[in-house]
Amino acid sequence: FGIVSPVRRVTDGKILVWKELNYSRMNKKERRMMITEVNILREVEHPHIVKYYDTIIVREEQKIYIVIEHCARGDIGAMIEKYKRQKRRMDEAFV
C-alpha cells in the first residue's frame, strides 16, 4: 500500500524513491505493518533487498515517507506477474 514516486537527492543528484503512506486512513494492523516494514528495511543490508535511506514523518498531514533505493526494473512481484502474463518461467538462477 502507498504511492511510490521518484525523487532526486539534492546532495548528489541520485535518484531514489519515496513511498508515501497516509497513516490517518490505516487501521491498527496496517500501522503495525508499516512500522514493521520500516524497522526491517532499516536493519537489513543485503544486495537483493531494497536499500533504506530515511523516513520522513509529516504529522500535520498524517503522512510518512519511506525513502528507499530506486529499482529501475521494478520489484520481484511485478517481474513475476510479467512472466506469468507471458506464460514464461524464470530461471532459478535469475531469481
PDB file of N, CA, C and O in Angstrom, residues 1-9 12-21 34 36-44 46 48-56 64-72 74-76:
ATOM      1  N   PHE A   1       0.829  -1.187   0.000  1.00  0.00           N
ATOM      2  CA  PHE A   1       0.000   0.000   0.000  1.00  0.00           C
ATOM      3  C   PHE A   1       0.871   1.246   0.000  1.00  0.00           C
ATOM      4  O   PHE A   1       2.005   1.201   0.430  1.00  0.00           O
ATOM      5  N   GLY A   2       0.356   2.334  -0.512  1.00  0.00           N
ATOM      6  CA  GLY A   2       1.108   3.572  -0.598  1.00  0.00           C
ATOM      7  C   GLY A   2       1.374   3.967  -2.035  1.00  0.00           C
ATOM      8  O   GLY A   2       1.146   3.205  -2.965  1.00  0.00           O
ATOM      9  N   ILE A   3       1.849   5.190  -2.200  1.00  0.00           N
ATOM     10  CA  ILE A   3       2.174   5.727  -3.517  1.00  0.00           C
ATOM     11  C   ILE A   3       3.688   5.865  -3.594  1.00  0.00           C
ATOM     12  O   ILE A   3       4.309   6.479  -2.730  1.00  0.00           O
ATOM     13  N   VAL A   4       4.281   5.293  -4.627  1.00  0.00           N
ATOM     14  CA  VAL A   4       5.731   5.346  -4.805  1.00  0.00           C
ATOM     15  C   VAL A   4       6.057   6.358  -5.902  1.00  0.00           C
ATOM     16  O   VAL A   4       5.518   6.280  -6.998  1.00  0.00           O
ATOM     17  N   SER A   5       6.931   7.311  -5.573  1.00  0.00           N
ATOM     18  CA  SER A   5       7.314   8.368  -6.520  1.00  0.00           C
ATOM     19  C   SER A   5       8.828   8.515  -6.546  1.00  0.00           C
ATOM     20  O   SER A   5       9.474   8.454  -5.497  1.00  0.00           O
ATOM     21  N   PRO A   6       9.393   8.758  -7.748  1.00  0.00           N
ATOM     22  CA  PRO A   6      10.833   9.002  -7.809  1.00  0.00           C
ATOM     23  C   PRO A   6      11.162  10.383  -7.246  1.00  0.00           C
ATOM     24  O   PRO A   6      10.385  11.327  -7.392  1.00  0.00           O
ATOM     25  N   VAL A   7      12.316  10.478  -6.582  1.00  0.00           N
ATOM     26  CA  VAL A   7      12.805  11.755  -6.053  1.00  0.00           C
ATOM     27  C   VAL A   7      14.299  11.844  -6.346  1.00  0.00           C
ATOM     28  O   VAL A   7      14.970  10.828  -6.498  1.00  0.00           O
ATOM     29  N   ARG A   8      14.803  13.055  -6.435  1.00  0.00           N
ATOM     30  CA  ARG A   8      16.238  13.261  -6.679  1.00  0.00           C
ATOM     31  C   ARG A   8      16.860  13.847  -5.408  1.00  0.00           C
ATOM     32  O   ARG A   8      16.406  14.862  -4.903  1.00  0.00           O
ATOM     33  N   ARG A   9      17.898  13.170  -4.917  1.00  0.00           N
ATOM     34  CA  ARG A   9      18.602  13.652  -3.729  1.00  0.00           C
ATOM     35  C   ARG A   9      19.404  14.898  -4.107  1.00  0.00           C
ATOM     36  O   ARG A   9      20.171  14.887  -5.066  1.00  0.00           O
ATOM     37  N   ASP A  12      23.621  14.917  -4.205  1.00  0.00           N
ATOM     38  CA  ASP A  12      24.417  14.305  -5.280  1.00  0.00           C
ATOM     39  C   ASP A  12      23.621  13.982  -6.544  1.00  0.00           C
ATOM     40  O   ASP A  12      24.162  13.429  -7.494  1.00  0.00           O
ATOM     41  N   GLY A  13      22.322  14.299  -6.567  1.00  0.00           N
ATOM     42  CA  GLY A  13      21.510  14.059  -7.753  1.00  0.00           C
ATOM     43  C   GLY A  13      21.050  12.618  -7.922  1.00  0.00           C
ATOM     44  O   GLY A  13      20.410  12.287  -8.913  1.00  0.00           O
ATOM     45  N   LYS A  14      21.352  11.762  -6.957  1.00  0.00           N
ATOM     46  CA  LYS A  14      20.975  10.350  -7.042  1.00  0.00           C
ATOM     47  C   LYS A  14      19.449  10.209  -7.044  1.00  0.00           C
ATOM     48  O   LYS A  14      18.754  10.876  -6.286  1.00  0.00           O
ATOM     49  N   ILE A  15      18.948   9.339  -7.928  1.00  0.00           N
ATOM     50  CA  ILE A  15      17.513   9.070  -7.991  1.00  0.00           C
ATOM     51  C   ILE A  15      17.168   8.002  -6.962  1.00  0.00           C
ATOM     52  O   ILE A  15      17.732   6.910  -6.960  1.00  0.00           O
ATOM     53  N   LEU A  16      16.232   8.336  -6.086  1.00  0.00           N
ATOM     54  CA  LEU A  16      15.688   7.420  -5.086  1.00  0.00           C
ATOM     55  C   LEU A  16      14.181   7.407  -5.280  1.00  0.00           C
ATOM     56  O   LEU A  16      13.666   8.064  -6.197  1.00  0.00           O
ATOM     57  N   VAL A  17      13.478   6.680  -4.470  1.00  0.00           N
ATOM     58  CA  VAL A  17      12.016   6.760  -4.470  1.00  0.00           C
ATOM     59  C   VAL A  17      11.552   6.957  -3.037  1.00  0.00           C
ATOM     60  O   VAL A  17      12.243   6.595  -2.091  1.00  0.00           O
ATOM     61  N   TRP A  18      10.370   7.557  -2.923  1.00  0.00           N
ATOM     62  CA  TRP A  18       9.779   7.570  -1.604  1.00  0.00           C
ATOM     63  C   TRP A  18       8.399   6.965  -1.692  1.00  0.00           C
ATOM     64  O   TRP A  18       7.689   7.107  -2.676  1.00  0.00           O
ATOM     65  N   LYS A  19       8.109   6.229  -0.673  1.00  0.00           N
ATOM     66  CA  LYS A  19       6.810   5.573  -0.557  1.00  0.00           C
ATOM     67  C   LYS A  19       5.993   6.414   0.412  1.00  0.00           C
ATOM     68  O   LYS A  19       6.348   6.567   1.569  1.00  0.00           O
ATOM     69  N   GLU A  20       4.921   7.014  -0.118  1.00  0.00           N
ATOM     70  CA  GLU A  20       4.069   7.905   0.672  1.00  0.00           C
ATOM     71  C   GLU A  20       2.918   7.106   1.260  1.00  0.00           C
ATOM     72  O   GLU A  20       2.176   6.446   0.537  1.00  0.00           O
ATOM     73  N   LEU A  21       2.785   7.173   2.571  1.00  0.00           N
ATOM     74  CA  LEU A  21       1.714   6.461   3.260  1.00  0.00           C
ATOM     75  C   LEU A  21       0.919   7.446   4.103  1.00  0.00           C
ATOM     76  O   LEU A  21       1.488   8.210   4.876  1.00  0.00           O
ATOM     77  N   MET A  34       3.238  -1.130   8.750  1.00  0.00           N
ATOM     78  CA  MET A  34       4.060  -0.028   8.273  1.00  0.00           C
ATOM     79  C   MET A  34       5.303   0.113   9.162  1.00  0.00           C
ATOM     80  O   MET A  34       6.428   0.231   8.668  1.00  0.00           O
ATOM     81  N   THR A  36       6.647  -2.163  11.060  1.00  0.00           N
ATOM     82  CA  THR A  36       7.472  -3.353  10.862  1.00  0.00           C
ATOM     83  C   THR A  36       8.288  -3.232   9.587  1.00  0.00           C
ATOM     84  O   THR A  36       9.487  -3.543   9.565  1.00  0.00           O
ATOM     85  N   GLU A  37       7.659  -2.768   8.498  1.00  0.00           N
ATOM     86  CA  GLU A  37       8.375  -2.594   7.224  1.00  0.00           C
ATOM     87  C   GLU A  37       9.557  -1.646   7.394  1.00  0.00           C
ATOM     88  O   GLU A  37      10.674  -1.944   6.970  1.00  0.00           O
ATOM     89  N   VAL A  38       9.324  -0.509   8.035  1.00  0.00           N
ATOM     90  CA  VAL A  38      10.399   0.471   8.242  1.00  0.00           C
ATOM     91  C   VAL A  38      11.516  -0.139   9.084  1.00  0.00           C
ATOM     92  O   VAL A  38      12.696  -0.012   8.752  1.00  0.00           O
ATOM     93  N   ASN A  39      11.158  -0.826  10.164  1.00  0.00           N
ATOM     94  CA  ASN A  39      12.171  -1.415  11.037  1.00  0.00           C
ATOM     95  C   ASN A  39      12.994  -2.480  10.330  1.00  0.00           C
ATOM     96  O   ASN A  39      14.214  -2.549  10.502  1.00  0.00           O
ATOM     97  N   ILE A  40      12.352  -3.301   9.523  1.00  0.00           N
ATOM     98  CA  ILE A  40      13.075  -4.335   8.776  1.00  0.00           C
ATOM     99  C   ILE A  40      14.016  -3.692   7.763  1.00  0.00           C
ATOM    100  O   ILE A  40      15.193  -4.036   7.691  1.00  0.00           O
ATOM    101  N   LEU A  41      13.503  -2.751   6.977  1.00  0.00           N
ATOM    102  CA  LEU A  41      14.345  -2.092   5.972  1.00  0.00           C
ATOM    103  C   LEU A  41      15.530  -1.375   6.618  1.00  0.00           C
ATOM    104  O   LEU A  41      16.635  -1.383   6.086  1.00  0.00           O
ATOM    105  N   ARG A  42      15.299  -0.782   7.763  1.00  0.00           N
ATOM    106  CA  ARG A  42      16.352  -0.047   8.465  1.00  0.00           C
ATOM    107  C   ARG A  42      17.475  -0.985   8.927  1.00  0.00           C
ATOM    108  O   ARG A  42      18.643  -0.621   8.905  1.00  0.00           O
ATOM    109  N   GLU A  43      17.123  -2.199   9.311  1.00  0.00           N
ATOM    110  CA  GLU A  43      18.090  -3.140   9.882  1.00  0.00           C
ATOM    111  C   GLU A  43      18.822  -3.997   8.848  1.00  0.00           C
ATOM    112  O   GLU A  43      19.940  -4.417   9.084  1.00  0.00           O
ATOM    113  N   VAL A  44      18.164  -4.276   7.721  1.00  0.00           N
ATOM    114  CA  VAL A  44      18.708  -5.246   6.763  1.00  0.00           C
ATOM    115  C   VAL A  44      19.562  -4.558   5.708  1.00  0.00           C
ATOM    116  O   VAL A  44      19.158  -3.556   5.122  1.00  0.00           O
ATOM    117  N   HIS A  46      21.442  -5.987   2.378  1.00  0.00           N
ATOM    118  CA  HIS A  46      21.694  -7.151   1.528  1.00  0.00           C
ATOM    119  C   HIS A  46      21.575  -6.704   0.071  1.00  0.00           C
ATOM    120  O   HIS A  46      20.716  -5.882  -0.256  1.00  0.00           O
ATOM    121  N   HIS A  48      20.253  -8.015  -2.407  1.00  0.00           N
ATOM    122  CA  HIS A  48      18.991  -8.380  -3.059  1.00  0.00           C
ATOM    123  C   HIS A  48      17.760  -7.792  -2.368  1.00  0.00           C
ATOM    124  O   HIS A  48      16.636  -8.158  -2.686  1.00  0.00           O
ATOM    125  N   ILE A  49      17.995  -6.896  -1.425  1.00  0.00           N
ATOM    126  CA  ILE A  49      16.895  -6.237  -0.724  1.00  0.00           C
ATOM    127  C   ILE A  49      17.061  -4.736  -0.913  1.00  0.00           C
ATOM    128  O   ILE A  49      18.163  -4.191  -0.782  1.00  0.00           O
ATOM    129  N   VAL A  50      15.959  -4.068  -1.222  1.00  0.00           N
ATOM    130  CA  VAL A  50      15.985  -2.629  -1.478  1.00  0.00           C
ATOM    131  C   VAL A  50      16.642  -1.899  -0.300  1.00  0.00           C
ATOM    132  O   VAL A  50      16.409  -2.215   0.859  1.00  0.00           O
ATOM    133  N   LYS A  51      17.503  -0.931  -0.628  1.00  0.00           N
ATOM    134  CA  LYS A  51      18.259  -0.199   0.399  1.00  0.00           C
ATOM    135  C   LYS A  51      17.400   0.927   0.984  1.00  0.00           C
ATOM    136  O   LYS A  51      16.785   1.701   0.263  1.00  0.00           O
ATOM    137  N   TYR A  52      17.378   0.982   2.294  1.00  0.00           N
ATOM    138  CA  TYR A  52      16.645   2.005   3.039  1.00  0.00           C
ATOM    139  C   TYR A  52      17.549   3.225   3.237  1.00  0.00           C
ATOM    140  O   TYR A  52      18.721   3.086   3.555  1.00  0.00           O
ATOM    141  N   TYR A  53      16.979   4.434   3.081  1.00  0.00           N
ATOM    142  CA  TYR A  53      17.734   5.657   3.308  1.00  0.00           C
ATOM    143  C   TYR A  53      17.198   6.492   4.464  1.00  0.00           C
ATOM    144  O   TYR A  53      17.960   6.993   5.276  1.00  0.00           O
ATOM    145  N   ASP A  54      15.894   6.669   4.545  1.00  0.00           N
ATOM    146  CA  ASP A  54      15.368   7.587   5.559  1.00  0.00           C
ATOM    147  C   ASP A  54      13.857   7.420   5.703  1.00  0.00           C
ATOM    148  O   ASP A  54      13.200   6.828   4.843  1.00  0.00           O
ATOM    149  N   THR A  55      13.343   7.964   6.780  1.00  0.00           N
ATOM    150  CA  THR A  55      11.901   8.066   6.997  1.00  0.00           C
ATOM    151  C   THR A  55      11.594   9.506   7.357  1.00  0.00           C
ATOM    152  O   THR A  55      12.280  10.099   8.195  1.00  0.00           O
ATOM    153  N   ILE A  56      10.588  10.071   6.708  1.00  0.00           N
ATOM    154  CA  ILE A  56      10.162  11.445   6.975  1.00  0.00           C
ATOM    155  C   ILE A  56       8.710  11.378   7.443  1.00  0.00           C
ATOM    156  O   ILE A  56       7.857  10.809   6.750  1.00  0.00           O
ATOM    157  N   ILE A  64       3.650   9.567   6.181  1.00  0.00           N
ATOM    158  CA  ILE A  64       5.008   9.118   6.399  1.00  0.00           C
ATOM    159  C   ILE A  64       5.593   8.811   5.023  1.00  0.00           C
ATOM    160  O   ILE A  64       4.895   8.288   4.146  1.00  0.00           O
ATOM    161  N   TYR A  65       6.841   9.188   4.822  1.00  0.00           N
ATOM    162  CA  TYR A  65       7.543   8.933   3.570  1.00  0.00           C
ATOM    163  C   TYR A  65       8.740   8.043   3.881  1.00  0.00           C
ATOM    164  O   TYR A  65       9.583   8.415   4.694  1.00  0.00           O
ATOM    165  N   ILE A  66       8.794   6.893   3.245  1.00  0.00           N
ATOM    166  CA  ILE A  66       9.916   5.977   3.412  1.00  0.00           C
ATOM    167  C   ILE A  66      10.789   6.148   2.176  1.00  0.00           C
ATOM    168  O   ILE A  66      10.353   5.878   1.056  1.00  0.00           O
ATOM    169  N   VAL A  67      12.022   6.626   2.366  1.00  0.00           N
ATOM    170  CA  VAL A  67      12.940   6.887   1.259  1.00  0.00           C
ATOM    171  C   VAL A  67      13.807   5.648   1.060  1.00  0.00           C
ATOM    172  O   VAL A  67      14.496   5.204   1.976  1.00  0.00           O
ATOM    173  N   ILE A  68      13.722   5.080  -0.148  1.00  0.00           N
ATOM    174  CA  ILE A  68      14.418   3.832  -0.454  1.00  0.00           C
ATOM    175  C   ILE A  68      15.096   3.912  -1.822  1.00  0.00           C
ATOM    176  O   ILE A  68      14.851   4.829  -2.598  1.00  0.00           O
ATOM    177  N   GLU A  69      15.916   2.921  -2.077  1.00  0.00           N
ATOM    178  CA  GLU A  69      16.628   2.788  -3.346  1.00  0.00           C
ATOM    179  C   GLU A  69      15.633   2.677  -4.511  1.00  0.00           C
ATOM    180  O   GLU A  69      14.577   2.064  -4.386  1.00  0.00           O
ATOM    181  N   HIS A  70      15.989   3.263  -5.639  1.00  0.00           N
ATOM    182  CA  HIS A  70      15.192   3.131  -6.860  1.00  0.00           C
ATOM    183  C   HIS A  70      15.586   1.846  -7.574  1.00  0.00           C
ATOM    184  O   HIS A  70      16.758   1.619  -7.846  1.00  0.00           O
ATOM    185  N   CYS A  71      14.614   1.002  -7.846  1.00  0.00           N
ATOM    186  CA  CYS A  71      14.859  -0.256  -8.568  1.00  0.00           C
ATOM    187  C   CYS A  71      14.333  -0.073  -9.985  1.00  0.00           C
ATOM    188  O   CYS A  71      13.125  -0.163 -10.225  1.00  0.00           O
ATOM    189  N   ALA A  72      15.225   0.189 -10.907  1.00  0.00           N
ATOM    190  CA  ALA A  72      14.846   0.538 -12.275  1.00  0.00           C
ATOM    191  C   ALA A  72      14.007  -0.544 -12.955  1.00  0.00           C
ATOM    192  O   ALA A  72      13.144  -0.249 -13.771  1.00  0.00           O
ATOM    193  N   GLY A  74      11.916  -2.549 -11.406  1.00  0.00           N
ATOM    194  CA  GLY A  74      10.734  -2.842 -10.613  1.00  0.00           C
ATOM    195  C   GLY A  74      11.023  -3.865  -9.536  1.00  0.00           C
ATOM    196  O   GLY A  74      12.154  -4.282  -9.337  1.00  0.00           O
ATOM    197  N   ASP A  75       9.964  -4.286  -8.850  1.00  0.00           N
ATOM    198  CA  ASP A  75      10.153  -5.261  -7.783  1.00  0.00           C
ATOM    199  C   ASP A  75       9.922  -6.677  -8.303  1.00  0.00           C
ATOM    200  O   ASP A  75       9.439  -6.884  -9.412  1.00  0.00           O
ATOM    201  N   ILE A  76      10.264  -7.652  -7.492  1.00  0.00           N
ATOM    202  CA  ILE A  76      10.162  -9.053  -7.909  1.00  0.00           C
ATOM    203  C   ILE A  76       8.710  -9.443  -8.188  1.00  0.00           C
ATOM    204  O   ILE A  76       8.444 -10.220  -9.104  1.00  0.00           O
TER     205      ILE A  76
END
